[in-house]
Structure formats: C-alpha cells, structure tokens
PDB file of C-alpha atoms in Angstrom:
ATOM      1  CA  MET A   1     124.438 117.974  96.500  1.00 73.00           C
ATOM      2  CA  ASP A   2     124.862 114.808  98.247  1.00 81.00           C
ATOM      3  CA  SER A   3     124.202 113.996 102.007  1.00 84.00           C
ATOM      4  CA  GLU A   4     127.835 114.897 103.281  1.00 86.00           C
ATOM      5  CA  ARG A   5     127.608 118.185 101.716  1.00 85.00           C
ATOM      6  CA  VAL A   6     124.105 118.638 103.289  1.00 87.00           C
ATOM      7  CA  VAL A   7     125.579 117.413 106.945  1.00 90.00           C
ATOM      8  CA  GLU A   8     128.151 120.152 106.285  1.00 88.00           C
ATOM      9  CA  LEU A   9     125.758 122.821 105.667  1.00 88.00           C
ATOM     10  CA  LEU A  10     123.407 121.900 108.488  1.00 91.00           C
ATOM     11  CA  ASN A  11     126.328 121.689 110.760  1.00 91.00           C
ATOM     12  CA  LYS A  12     127.172 125.304 109.944  1.00 90.00           C
ATOM     13  CA  SER A  13     124.003 126.908 110.040  1.00 89.00           C
ATOM     14  CA  LEU A  14     122.120 125.017 112.783  1.00 89.00           C
ATOM     15  CA  GLY A  15     125.303 124.544 114.905  1.00 85.00           C
ATOM     16  CA  ALA A  16     124.857 123.594 118.508  1.00 87.00           C
ATOM     17  CA  LYS A  17     120.896 123.235 118.351  1.00 88.00           C
ATOM     18  CA  ILE A  18     121.422 119.629 116.631  1.00 90.00           C
ATOM     19  CA  LYS A  19     121.271 116.986 119.153  1.00 91.00           C
ATOM     20  CA  GLU A  20     121.876 114.138 116.857  1.00 90.00           C
ATOM     21  CA  ILE A  21     122.862 113.956 112.809  1.00 92.00           C
ATOM     22  CA  SER A  22     122.867 110.988 110.700  1.00 91.00           C
ATOM     23  CA  ALA A  23     123.078 110.279 106.843  1.00 91.00           C
ATOM     24  CA  PRO A  24     122.011 106.655 106.444  1.00 91.00           C
ATOM     25  CA  ASN A  25     122.144 107.054 102.582  1.00 88.00           C
ATOM     26  CA  PRO A  26     123.539 109.346  99.939  1.00 86.00           C
ATOM     27  CA  ARG A  27     119.837 110.716  99.732  1.00 88.00           C
ATOM     28  CA  ARG A  28     118.676 111.389 103.382  1.00 91.00           C
ATOM     29  CA  VAL A  29     119.892 113.191 106.351  1.00 93.00           C
ATOM     30  CA  TYR A  30     118.204 113.132 109.517  1.00 94.00           C
ATOM     31  CA  VAL A  31     118.593 115.783 112.263  1.00 94.00           C
ATOM     32  CA  THR A  32     117.240 115.402 115.848  1.00 95.00           C
ATOM     33  CA  LEU A  33     116.552 118.585 117.610  1.00 94.00           C
ATOM     34  CA  ASP A  34     115.157 119.900 120.579  1.00 94.00           C
ATOM     35  CA  PRO A  35     111.277 120.842 120.431  1.00 93.00           C
ATOM     36  CA  ALA A  36     112.012 124.568 121.488  1.00 92.00           C
ATOM     37  CA  ASP A  37     114.400 125.050 118.779  1.00 90.00           C
ATOM     38  CA  ILE A  38     112.066 123.691 115.909  1.00 93.00           C
ATOM     39  CA  VAL A  39     110.916 126.907 114.463  1.00 93.00           C
ATOM     40  CA  GLU A  40     114.162 128.451 114.455  1.00 92.00           C
ATOM     41  CA  CYS A  41     115.658 125.647 112.502  1.00 93.00           C
ATOM     42  CA  ALA A  42     112.962 125.524 110.179  1.00 93.00           C
ATOM     43  CA  ARG A  43     113.106 128.842 109.229  1.00 93.00           C
ATOM     44  CA  THR A  44     117.080 128.649 108.819  1.00 92.00           C
ATOM     45  CA  VAL A  45     116.483 125.552 106.730  1.00 92.00           C
ATOM     46  CA  HIS A  46     113.747 126.895 104.778  1.00 92.00           C
ATOM     47  CA  LYS A  47     114.706 130.420 104.431  1.00 91.00           C
ATOM     48  CA  GLU A  48     118.420 130.594 104.485  1.00 90.00           C
ATOM     49  CA  LEU A  49     119.086 127.466 102.918  1.00 88.00           C
ATOM     50  CA  GLY A  50     116.447 127.600 100.405  1.00 87.00           C
ATOM     51  CA  CYS A  51     114.947 123.970 100.778  1.00 89.00           C
ATOM     52  CA  ARG A  52     111.496 123.334  99.785  1.00 90.00           C
ATOM     53  CA  PHE A  53     109.298 121.940 102.470  1.00 93.00           C
ATOM     54  CA  ASN A  54     107.925 118.578 101.536  1.00 92.00           C
ATOM     55  CA  ILE A  55     105.703 117.189 104.133  1.00 93.00           C
ATOM     56  CA  ALA A  56     105.506 116.584 107.738  1.00 94.00           C
ATOM     57  CA  SER A  57     104.768 113.361 109.370  1.00 94.00           C
ATOM     58  CA  GLY A  58     103.762 112.348 112.831  1.00 94.00           C
ATOM     59  CA  MET A  59     104.131 108.890 114.477  1.00 93.00           C
ATOM     60  CA  GLN A  60     103.636 107.446 117.944  1.00 93.00           C
ATOM     61  CA  MET A  61     106.484 105.323 118.889  1.00 92.00           C
ATOM     62  CA  GLN A  62     107.170 103.237 121.873  1.00 90.00           C
ATOM     63  CA  ARG A  63     107.329 105.702 124.625  1.00 90.00           C
ATOM     64  CA  ASP A  64     106.596 109.249 122.636  1.00 92.00           C
ATOM     65  CA  PHE A  65     105.356 110.978 119.849  1.00 94.00           C
ATOM     66  CA  GLU A  66     107.851 112.118 116.954  1.00 94.00           C
ATOM     67  CA  VAL A  67     107.113 114.677 114.132  1.00 95.00           C
ATOM     68  CA  LEU A  68     109.301 114.664 111.040  1.00 95.00           C
ATOM     69  CA  TYR A  69     109.633 117.775 108.970  1.00 95.00           C
ATOM     70  CA  HIS A  70     111.263 116.720 105.561  1.00 94.00           C
ATOM     71  CA  PHE A  71     112.841 119.472 103.677  1.00 93.00           C
ATOM     72  CA  ALA A  72     114.403 119.037 100.136  1.00 91.00           C
ATOM     73  CA  PHE A  73     117.793 120.170  98.996  1.00 86.00           C
ATOM     74  CA  GLU A  74     116.874 120.133  95.320  1.00 79.00           C
ATOM     75  CA  ASP A  75     118.883 122.783  93.670  1.00 73.00           C
ATOM     76  CA  ASP A  76     121.713 120.959  91.315  1.00 66.00           C
ATOM     77  CA  THR A  77     120.683 117.273  91.174  1.00 61.00           C
ATOM     78  CA  PRO A  78     117.556 116.211  89.694  1.00 63.00           C
ATOM     79  CA  ALA A  79     116.590 114.050  92.797  1.00 67.00           C
ATOM     80  CA  GLY A  80     118.100 115.931  95.674  1.00 81.00           C
ATOM     81  CA  VAL A  81     118.746 115.027  99.103  1.00 89.00           C
ATOM     82  CA  VAL A  82     115.890 115.116 101.837  1.00 91.00           C
ATOM     83  CA  ALA A  83     116.741 116.452 105.369  1.00 92.00           C
ATOM     84  CA  THR A  84     114.529 115.453 108.093  1.00 94.00           C
ATOM     85  CA  LEU A  85     114.155 117.560 111.100  1.00 94.00           C
ATOM     86  CA  ARG A  86     113.232 115.391 113.827  1.00 94.00           C
ATOM     87  CA  VAL A  87     111.461 116.006 117.564  1.00 95.00           C
ATOM     88  CA  HIS A  88     110.284 114.034 120.054  1.00 95.00           C
ATOM     89  CA  LEU A  89     107.248 114.848 122.029  1.00 94.00           C
ATOM     90  CA  ASP A  90     105.965 113.843 125.477  1.00 92.00           C
ATOM     91  CA  GLU A  91     103.584 110.760 125.277  1.00 90.00           C
ATOM     92  CA  LYS A  92     101.080 112.129 127.710  1.00 89.00           C
ATOM     93  CA  ALA A  93     100.428 115.697 126.198  1.00 91.00           C
ATOM     94  CA  PRO A  94     102.310 115.953 122.888  1.00 93.00           C
ATOM     95  CA  SER A  95     102.792 119.627 121.913  1.00 93.00           C
ATOM     96  CA  VAL A  96     105.008 121.547 119.976  1.00 94.00           C
ATOM     97  CA  GLU A  97     105.356 125.160 118.565  1.00 94.00           C
ATOM     98  CA  SER A  98     103.459 125.375 115.057  1.00 94.00           C
ATOM     99  CA  ILE A  99     105.958 126.019 112.000  1.00 93.00           C
ATOM    100  CA  SER A 100     103.151 127.261 109.919  1.00 92.00           C
ATOM    101  CA  HIS A 101     104.227 130.995 110.456  1.00 92.00           C
ATOM    102  CA  VAL A 102     107.709 130.593 108.734  1.00 93.00           C
ATOM    103  CA  VAL A 103     106.576 127.728 106.399  1.00 92.00           C
ATOM    104  CA  PRO A 104     102.974 128.385 105.476  1.00 92.00           C
ATOM    105  CA  ALA A 105     102.692 125.206 103.672  1.00 92.00           C
ATOM    106  CA  ALA A 106     102.954 123.202 106.922  1.00 93.00           C
ATOM    107  CA  GLU A 107      99.679 124.315 107.908  1.00 93.00           C
ATOM    108  CA  TRP A 108      96.908 121.758 106.619  1.00 94.00           C
ATOM    109  CA  ILE A 109      99.418 119.056 107.595  1.00 94.00           C
ATOM    110  CA  GLU A 110      99.784 120.312 111.091  1.00 94.00           C
ATOM    111  CA  ARG A 111      95.989 120.336 111.112  1.00 94.00           C
ATOM    112  CA  GLU A 112      95.968 116.799 110.024  1.00 94.00           C
ATOM    113  CA  MET A 113      98.344 115.746 112.828  1.00 94.00           C
ATOM    114  CA  ARG A 114      96.280 117.466 115.514  1.00 93.00           C
ATOM    115  CA  GLU A 115      93.395 115.574 114.333  1.00 92.00           C
ATOM    116  CA  LEU A 116      94.499 111.893 113.736  1.00 93.00           C
ATOM    117  CA  LEU A 117      96.994 111.892 116.261  1.00 93.00           C
ATOM    118  CA  GLY A 118      96.210 114.531 118.953  1.00 92.00           C
ATOM    119  CA  ILE A 119      99.532 116.383 118.860  1.00 93.00           C
ATOM    120  CA  GLU A 120      98.747 119.914 119.854  1.00 93.00           C
ATOM    121  CA  PHE A 121     100.422 122.973 117.725  1.00 94.00           C
ATOM    122  CA  ARG A 122     100.694 125.981 119.827  1.00 93.00           C
ATOM    123  CA  ASN A 123      99.774 129.138 117.950  1.00 93.00           C
ATOM    124  CA  HIS A 124      98.667 127.535 114.854  1.00 93.00           C
ATOM    125  CA  PRO A 125      96.771 130.281 112.810  1.00 92.00           C
ATOM    126  CA  ASP A 126      93.863 128.174 111.873  1.00 90.00           C
ATOM    127  CA  MET A 127      92.983 125.031 113.910  1.00 90.00           C
ATOM    128  CA  ARG A 128      89.729 124.185 112.504  1.00 91.00           C
ATOM    129  CA  ARG A 129      88.704 120.412 111.714  1.00 90.00           C
ATOM    130  CA  LEU A 130      90.096 119.041 108.223  1.00 91.00           C
ATOM    131  CA  LEU A 131      89.321 115.586 107.643  1.00 90.00           C
ATOM    132  CA  LEU A 132      87.326 114.024 110.165  1.00 90.00           C
ATOM    133  CA  ALA A 133      83.394 114.114 109.788  1.00 89.00           C
ATOM    134  CA  GLU A 134      81.427 116.994 112.016  1.00 88.00           C
ATOM    135  CA  ASP A 135      79.856 114.266 114.251  1.00 88.00           C
ATOM    136  CA  TRP A 136      83.295 112.647 115.188  1.00 90.00           C
ATOM    137  CA  PRO A 137      83.870 113.104 118.863  1.00 89.00           C
ATOM    138  CA  ALA A 138      86.568 115.355 119.895  1.00 87.00           C
ATOM    139  CA  GLU A 139      89.602 113.841 121.686  1.00 87.00           C
ATOM    140  CA  VAL A 140      89.235 110.443 119.868  1.00 91.00           C
ATOM    141  CA  TYR A 141      92.541 110.213 117.607  1.00 92.00           C
ATOM    142  CA  PRO A 142      92.150 107.619 115.300  1.00 92.00           C
ATOM    143  CA  LEU A 143      95.659 107.121 114.269  1.00 92.00           C
ATOM    144  CA  ARG A 144      96.831 106.511 117.876  1.00 91.00           C
ATOM    145  CA  ARG A 145      98.004 102.876 119.067  1.00 89.00           C
ATOM    146  CA  GLY A 146      95.377 100.575 119.532  1.00 88.00           C
ATOM    147  CA  LYS A 147      91.521 101.111 118.163  1.00 88.00           C
ATOM    148  CA  PRO A 148      90.844 104.321 120.338  1.00 88.00           C
ATOM    149  CA  TRP A 149      87.494 104.838 118.323  1.00 88.00           C
ATOM    150  CA  GLU A 150      86.022 101.527 119.356  1.00 87.00           C
ATOM    151  CA  GLY A 151      82.634 101.841 121.413  1.00 86.00           C
ATOM    152  CA  LYS A 152      82.958 105.875 121.046  1.00 86.00           C
ATOM    153  CA  ILE A 153      81.388 106.140 117.464  1.00 86.00           C
ATOM    154  CA  GLU A 154      78.289 104.578 115.723  1.00 85.00           C
ATOM    155  CA  LYS A 155      79.667 102.402 112.629  1.00 83.00           C
ATOM    156  CA  LYS A 156      76.082 103.072 110.918  1.00 83.00           C
ATOM    157  CA  LEU A 157      74.774 106.285 109.600  1.00 80.00           C
TER     158      LEU A 157
ATOM    159  CA  MET B   1      58.202  97.566  77.928  1.00 62.00           C
ATOM    160  CA  GLY B   2      57.782 101.227  79.524  1.00 76.00           C
ATOM    161  CA  ILE B   3      59.224 104.135  77.662  1.00 81.00           C
ATOM    162  CA  ALA B   4      61.117 104.803  80.538  1.00 78.00           C
ATOM    163  CA  ILE B   5      62.975 101.322  80.498  1.00 80.00           C
ATOM    164  CA  LYS B   6      63.046 101.402  76.898  1.00 80.00           C
ATOM    165  CA  ALA B   7      64.663 104.961  76.834  1.00 79.00           C
ATOM    166  CA  LEU B   8      67.207 103.755  79.592  1.00 81.00           C
ATOM    167  CA  MET B   9      68.185 100.714  77.768  1.00 81.00           C
ATOM    168  CA  LYS B  10      68.502 102.742  74.524  1.00 84.00           C
ATOM    169  CA  SER B  11      71.062 104.901  75.882  1.00 87.00           C
ATOM    170  CA  PRO B  12      71.889 104.728  79.433  1.00 89.00           C
ATOM    171  CA  TRP B  13      73.410 107.972  80.812  1.00 91.00           C
ATOM    172  CA  VAL B  14      75.662 107.307  83.554  1.00 92.00           C
ATOM    173  CA  PHE B  15      76.691 109.457  86.664  1.00 94.00           C
ATOM    174  CA  HIS B  16      79.974 108.997  88.436  1.00 94.00           C
ATOM    175  CA  ILE B  17      80.291 109.335  92.119  1.00 94.00           C
ATOM    176  CA  SER B  18      83.649 108.631  93.471  1.00 92.00           C
ATOM    177  CA  ALA B  19      82.816 108.102  97.081  1.00 91.00           C
ATOM    178  CA  GLY B  20      86.218 108.186  98.771  1.00 88.00           C
ATOM    179  CA  SER B  21      87.993 105.631  96.275  1.00 90.00           C
ATOM    180  CA  CYS B  22      91.715 105.680  95.721  1.00 92.00           C
ATOM    181  CA  ASN B  23      90.917 106.986  91.838  1.00 92.00           C
ATOM    182  CA  ASN B  24      91.937 103.729  90.283  1.00 93.00           C
ATOM    183  CA  CYS B  25      88.563 102.703  89.742  1.00 93.00           C
ATOM    184  CA  ASP B  26      87.898 106.127  88.348  1.00 93.00           C
ATOM    185  CA  ILE B  27      90.610 106.157  85.941  1.00 94.00           C
ATOM    186  CA  GLU B  28      89.034 102.726  84.552  1.00 93.00           C
ATOM    187  CA  ILE B  29      85.848 104.364  84.231  1.00 92.00           C
ATOM    188  CA  LEU B  30      87.469 107.028  82.153  1.00 91.00           C
ATOM    189  CA  ASP B  31      88.998 104.201  80.422  1.00 91.00           C
ATOM    190  CA  CYS B  32      85.921 102.805  79.405  1.00 90.00           C
ATOM    191  CA  LEU B  33      84.735 106.211  77.845  1.00 90.00           C
ATOM    192  CA  CYS B  34      88.156 106.860  76.033  1.00 90.00           C
ATOM    193  CA  PRO B  35      88.569 105.883  72.317  1.00 91.00           C
ATOM    194  CA  ARG B  36      89.870 102.326  72.823  1.00 91.00           C
ATOM    195  CA  PHE B  37      86.757 100.871  74.411  1.00 90.00           C
ATOM    196  CA  ASP B  38      84.477 103.705  73.368  1.00 90.00           C
ATOM    197  CA  VAL B  39      81.292 103.072  75.270  1.00 89.00           C
ATOM    198  CA  GLU B  40      79.611 106.332  73.851  1.00 88.00           C
ATOM    199  CA  ARG B  41      79.084 104.334  70.715  1.00 88.00           C
ATOM    200  CA  PHE B  42      76.575 102.349  72.719  1.00 85.00           C
ATOM    201  CA  GLY B  43      75.109 105.442  73.994  1.00 87.00           C
ATOM    202  CA  ILE B  44      76.735 105.450  77.243  1.00 89.00           C
ATOM    203  CA  GLN B  45      77.445 109.111  77.972  1.00 89.00           C
ATOM    204  CA  LEU B  46      79.095 110.290  81.230  1.00 91.00           C
ATOM    205  CA  VAL B  47      76.737 113.399  82.448  1.00 93.00           C
ATOM    206  CA  GLY B  48      77.449 116.266  84.774  1.00 92.00           C
ATOM    207  CA  SER B  49      74.013 116.137  86.771  1.00 93.00           C
ATOM    208  CA  ILE B  50      72.384 113.478  88.724  1.00 93.00           C
ATOM    209  CA  ARG B  51      69.096 114.439  87.058  1.00 93.00           C
ATOM    210  CA  HIS B  52      69.986 113.349  83.816  1.00 92.00           C
ATOM    211  CA  ALA B  53      71.376 110.100  84.876  1.00 91.00           C
ATOM    212  CA  ASP B  54      69.995 106.717  84.388  1.00 89.00           C
ATOM    213  CA  ALA B  55      72.808 104.988  85.907  1.00 91.00           C
ATOM    214  CA  LEU B  56      75.073 105.594  88.920  1.00 92.00           C
ATOM    215  CA  LEU B  57      78.558 104.295  88.977  1.00 93.00           C
ATOM    216  CA  ILE B  58      79.603 104.096  92.554  1.00 94.00           C
ATOM    217  CA  THR B  59      83.320 103.693  93.418  1.00 94.00           C
ATOM    218  CA  GLY B  60      85.033 103.722  96.668  1.00 92.00           C
ATOM    219  CA  ALA B  61      84.502 102.378 100.312  1.00 91.00           C
ATOM    220  CA  MET B  62      82.299 105.522 101.486  1.00 91.00           C
ATOM    221  CA  ASN B  63      83.610 107.296 104.503  1.00 90.00           C
ATOM    222  CA  ARG B  64      81.470 109.010 106.990  1.00 91.00           C
ATOM    223  CA  LYS B  65      81.311 112.561 105.101  1.00 91.00           C
ATOM    224  CA  SER B  66      80.682 110.780 101.498  1.00 92.00           C
ATOM    225  CA  ALA B  67      77.939 108.207 102.511  1.00 92.00           C
ATOM    226  CA  ILE B  68      75.745 110.990 103.326  1.00 92.00           C
ATOM    227  CA  ARG B  69      76.418 112.740  99.827  1.00 93.00           C
ATOM    228  CA  VAL B  70      76.016 109.300  98.178  1.00 94.00           C
ATOM    229  CA  LYS B  71      72.596 108.624  99.864  1.00 93.00           C
ATOM    230  CA  GLU B  72      71.302 112.066  98.968  1.00 93.00           C
ATOM    231  CA  LEU B  73      72.701 111.720  95.204  1.00 94.00           C
ATOM    232  CA  TYR B  74      70.726 108.321  95.073  1.00 94.00           C
ATOM    233  CA  GLU B  75      67.803 109.764  96.407  1.00 93.00           C
ATOM    234  CA  GLN B  76      67.779 112.757  93.645  1.00 93.00           C
ATOM    235  CA  ALA B  77      68.548 110.342  90.744  1.00 92.00           C
ATOM    236  CA  PRO B  78      65.313 109.812  88.587  1.00 90.00           C
ATOM    237  CA  LYS B  79      63.920 106.245  88.993  1.00 82.00           C
ATOM    238  CA  PRO B  80      64.233 103.836  87.533  1.00 83.00           C
ATOM    239  CA  CYS B  81      67.860 104.069  87.878  1.00 87.00           C
ATOM    240  CA  LEU B  82      70.699 101.367  87.904  1.00 89.00           C
ATOM    241  CA  VAL B  83      73.120 101.418  90.732  1.00 92.00           C
ATOM    242  CA  ILE B  84      76.458 100.036  89.560  1.00 92.00           C
ATOM    243  CA  ALA B  85      78.999  99.363  92.427  1.00 93.00           C
ATOM    244  CA  ILE B  86      82.498  99.455  90.834  1.00 93.00           C
ATOM    245  CA  GLY B  87      85.465  97.696  92.540  1.00 92.00           C
ATOM    246  CA  SER B  88      86.000  95.850  95.601  1.00 92.00           C
ATOM    247  CA  CYS B  89      85.613  98.628  97.823  1.00 92.00           C
ATOM    248  CA  ALA B  90      82.097  99.734  96.623  1.00 91.00           C
ATOM    249  CA  CYS B  91      80.971  96.171  96.558  1.00 90.00           C
ATOM    250  CA  GLY B  92      82.003  95.160  99.955  1.00 88.00           C
ATOM    251  CA  GLN B  93      84.379  97.801 101.476  1.00 88.00           C
ATOM    252  CA  ASN B  94      87.458  95.482 100.793  1.00 86.00           C
ATOM    253  CA  PHE B  95      89.841  95.929 103.698  1.00 89.00           C
ATOM    254  CA  PHE B  96      88.508  99.145 104.863  1.00 90.00           C
ATOM    255  CA  ARG B  97      85.602  97.657 106.565  1.00 88.00           C
ATOM    256  CA  ASP B  98      86.656  98.036 110.103  1.00 87.00           C
ATOM    257  CA  SER B  99      88.503 101.067 109.392  1.00 89.00           C
ATOM    258  CA  TYR B 100      87.818 103.956 111.505  1.00 90.00           C
ATOM    259  CA  HIS B 101      86.010 106.114 109.199  1.00 90.00           C
ATOM    260  CA  THR B 102      83.990 103.973 107.074  1.00 90.00           C
ATOM    261  CA  VAL B 103      80.105 103.441 107.921  1.00 90.00           C
ATOM    262  CA  GLN B 104      78.031 100.551 106.545  1.00 89.00           C
ATOM    263  CA  SER B 105      78.799  99.333 103.040  1.00 89.00           C
ATOM    264  CA  LEU B 106      76.698 100.447  99.723  1.00 91.00           C
ATOM    265  CA  ASP B 107      73.950  98.057  99.828  1.00 88.00           C
ATOM    266  CA  GLU B 108      73.311  98.659 103.511  1.00 90.00           C
ATOM    267  CA  LEU B 109      73.136 102.523 102.800  1.00 91.00           C
ATOM    268  CA  LEU B 110      70.827 102.486  99.997  1.00 91.00           C
ATOM    269  CA  PRO B 111      67.383 100.615 100.116  1.00 90.00           C
ATOM    270  CA  PRO B 112      67.295  96.850  99.679  1.00 87.00           C
ATOM    271  CA  GLY B 113      67.789  95.816  96.175  1.00 83.00           C
ATOM    272  CA  ALA B 114      68.879  99.168  94.882  1.00 87.00           C
ATOM    273  CA  VAL B 115      72.292  97.927  93.833  1.00 90.00           C
ATOM    274  CA  THR B 116      71.837  96.247  90.390  1.00 88.00           C
ATOM    275  CA  VAL B 117      75.291  95.063  89.530  1.00 91.00           C
ATOM    276  CA  TYR B 118      78.441  94.384  91.606  1.00 92.00           C
ATOM    277  CA  ILE B 119      81.658  94.595  89.526  1.00 92.00           C
ATOM    278  CA  PRO B 120      84.392  93.479  91.732  1.00 91.00           C
ATOM    279  CA  GLY B 121      88.396  94.011  90.976  1.00 90.00           C
ATOM    280  CA  CYS B 122      91.012  96.152  92.321  1.00 91.00           C
ATOM    281  CA  PRO B 123      90.495  97.895  89.977  1.00 91.00           C
ATOM    282  CA  PRO B 124      88.092  95.999  87.761  1.00 93.00           C
ATOM    283  CA  LYS B 125      88.834  95.844  83.846  1.00 92.00           C
ATOM    284  CA  PRO B 126      86.980  98.122  81.477  1.00 92.00           C
ATOM    285  CA  GLU B 127      85.723  94.842  79.711  1.00 91.00           C
ATOM    286  CA  ALA B 128      84.566  93.596  83.294  1.00 91.00           C
ATOM    287  CA  MET B 129      82.907  97.048  83.818  1.00 91.00           C
ATOM    288  CA  ILE B 130      81.118  96.715  80.054  1.00 89.00           C
ATOM    289  CA  GLN B 131      79.840  93.336  80.974  1.00 89.00           C
ATOM    290  CA  GLY B 132      78.441  94.555  84.018  1.00 89.00           C
ATOM    291  CA  VAL B 133      76.416  97.309  82.328  1.00 87.00           C
ATOM    292  CA  VAL B 134      75.346  94.642  79.508  1.00 86.00           C
ATOM    293  CA  LYS B 135      74.118  92.259  82.097  1.00 86.00           C
ATOM    294  CA  ALA B 136      72.242  94.948  83.953  1.00 86.00           C
ATOM    295  CA  LEU B 137      70.712  95.921  80.437  1.00 84.00           C
ATOM    296  CA  GLY B 138      69.772  92.381  79.781  1.00 83.00           C
ATOM    297  CA  GLN B 139      68.068  91.829  83.312  1.00 80.00           C
ATOM    298  CA  LEU B 140      65.914  94.767  82.324  1.00 78.00           C
ATOM    299  CA  ALA B 141      65.041  93.672  78.845  1.00 77.00           C
ATOM    300  CA  LYS B 142      63.748  90.088  80.610  1.00 76.00           C
ATOM    301  CA  LYS B 143      61.861  92.037  83.187  1.00 65.00           C
ATOM    302  CA  LYS B 144      59.784  93.884  80.672  1.00 51.00           C
ATOM    303  CA  ASP B 145      57.264  96.015  82.765  1.00 45.00           C
ATOM    304  CA  GLU B 146      58.788  95.825  86.127  1.00 47.00           C
ATOM    305  CA  PRO B 147      61.490  98.275  87.231  1.00 41.00           C
ATOM    306  CA  VAL B 148      64.946  97.162  87.277  1.00 43.00           C
ATOM    307  CA  THR B 149      65.408  97.896  90.867  1.00 42.00           C
ATOM    308  CA  ALA B 150      63.142  96.161  93.477  1.00 38.00           C
ATOM    309  CA  GLY B 151      62.190  97.319  96.893  1.00 41.00           C
ATOM    310  CA  GLU B 152      60.279 100.666  97.221  1.00 44.00           C
ATOM    311  CA  GLU B 153      60.306 101.501  93.470  1.00 46.00           C
ATOM    312  CA  LYS B 154      58.240  98.119  93.024  1.00 47.00           C
ATOM    313  CA  LYS B 155      55.203  99.748  95.068  1.00 49.00           C
ATOM    314  CA  GLU B 156      55.427 103.105  92.984  1.00 48.00           C
ATOM    315  CA  SER B 157      54.349 101.138  89.737  1.00 46.00           C
TER     316      SER B 157
END
C-alpha cells in the first residue's frame, strides 16, 4: 500500500466530499473536508476502509483553526500510510461535530483540544476537564497564540 | 550522633516522586537500582510508602496538580529526611519556568533549606546521582547531632 493507492481508495469512497487531496510523500495523504462532512467521512475511513485511528491534532493557524484526524492504513506494509483528514474551523468560535460516536478512541483527544485550544466538539458524550488543574479559569486556553493565561492565573500555590 | 541519623546513614530508604517529569530521570533512577550500579548493596532501597522513606527523590518541573501532591508527600515523610532534587527540572524548572501550568520551583514550594541536594543534568547520570547521595550522607556525618534539613526541623530538636 502506498499513497497513490490510498488516494485512489479515498477518491472512490469519499467521492464528492473531498475538497482537496494531496500526497506529499509515499507515506502521507492529506484530505481537506468540509467540517459538516467529518463524521460521515471518519465513519467511512474507520469502519469501511478499516483504518486505525492514530490521533487527532489541533492547531491555531494564521486565520483559522485546523483539526487534523490521522488515520493509519496498515494492512500489508509494515509502516503503512497515514491519511490525514483536515477541517478548517472559524477563528472566532471554532466548533465541529464530535467523531467519538463513530471513533471512540477520539474521545479523550477531543477533550484535550477543547481544554487547551478551546475548540468546541458538539455532541461529545463526556466533556469534563481532563488535564488542567481544577482551579484553572474557564475560557482561558493555554495553547492559543500569545500568552492568554498571563495575568489570569497565580504562578504560586 | 542520634539514632535516627545513624539509621538513616546506614541504609537510606528512598521514595521516588515523579512530579510531571518526562520519565528520563525516572529511568536513570531505576538504572541506579539495577545490577549495573546496584545501590542496594549500600542499603539504598526503593520503598513503596512515604512513611518508610528516609529520602525523597523528586524529578520533574512540577505542574499545578502535582505540586500539591509533592508538598503533601513531603509533609507526610518522617523527619529527618533528605530531599534530593534530580534533574534540571526539579532543580530550577529548566525551560518550563514560564510555562502555563508550572508553579513555583521545588525549593520555593518546600520550607527553606528542605532540599538537601541538587543533581542537575538532563538526565543526570547514575554516577552523578550516587555522588549526590554520598555527598548528602557526608554532610549528615559532619553535622553530628544536627538534623540534615535546616529550617523548621531545627526548632524541634
């Protein structure tokens, strides 16, 4: 399995939902999707194509937020190919449907992204605080650009 | 020399606190205990309960959540006890000092003079850790009747 074959597979199964697809090297494929389609596409890739959900990652870009869902095709080659589903979210109020109903492994990473970047995952089954301390103020997202926590938290216990 | 100090020097039992470290220092601590360095032949033993410990090995930069635990554990340790800060993070928080989830450093958190030895390094070599413990014990031997840790313990004796 190489990236060309993966591109072919994804084109066939996701079809018109793909906004953009690229394979920068033989091991990686990037697919840009509309945020509204992410749950459906994650289900197809995870359930029908049988990919393992690796991890998701969130980033604050120049003008928007990006969430990347990394899926691994690892059937025949030892290292396999990683296909990344990418969605762009609004900078003011980043919000996307949670994929944890179709991919249960995504539950904790979505909680983490919510806490550290402030990305809202709609219909998430359990959105309790995961990593930050109990006394950490709500609405302060430490991994956003700049130092958003400055002046809002005490640096001493 | 008091009986407590004599017993401590004869066989310092250590309790290992990993306060948000990257696990590198922790692996090196385990290296000390494994057959290559085998500090158990000097009576240094890793114990599972803070109540049995003569020395605390603290690794990691400490975050908002673990710092509370470190303070609690220090208070629960029978005195006199040695506090050994292992690694650059425990010594002075390294580059995590201005990070969002760290609080004050270990020596500011514990009572003044509580930290007996600083062992810098990222991670320190097992040789360095053994030297640190030997130095701490040497300090104890010199002080005779005085407890190792200065500050509040001094008043009790």
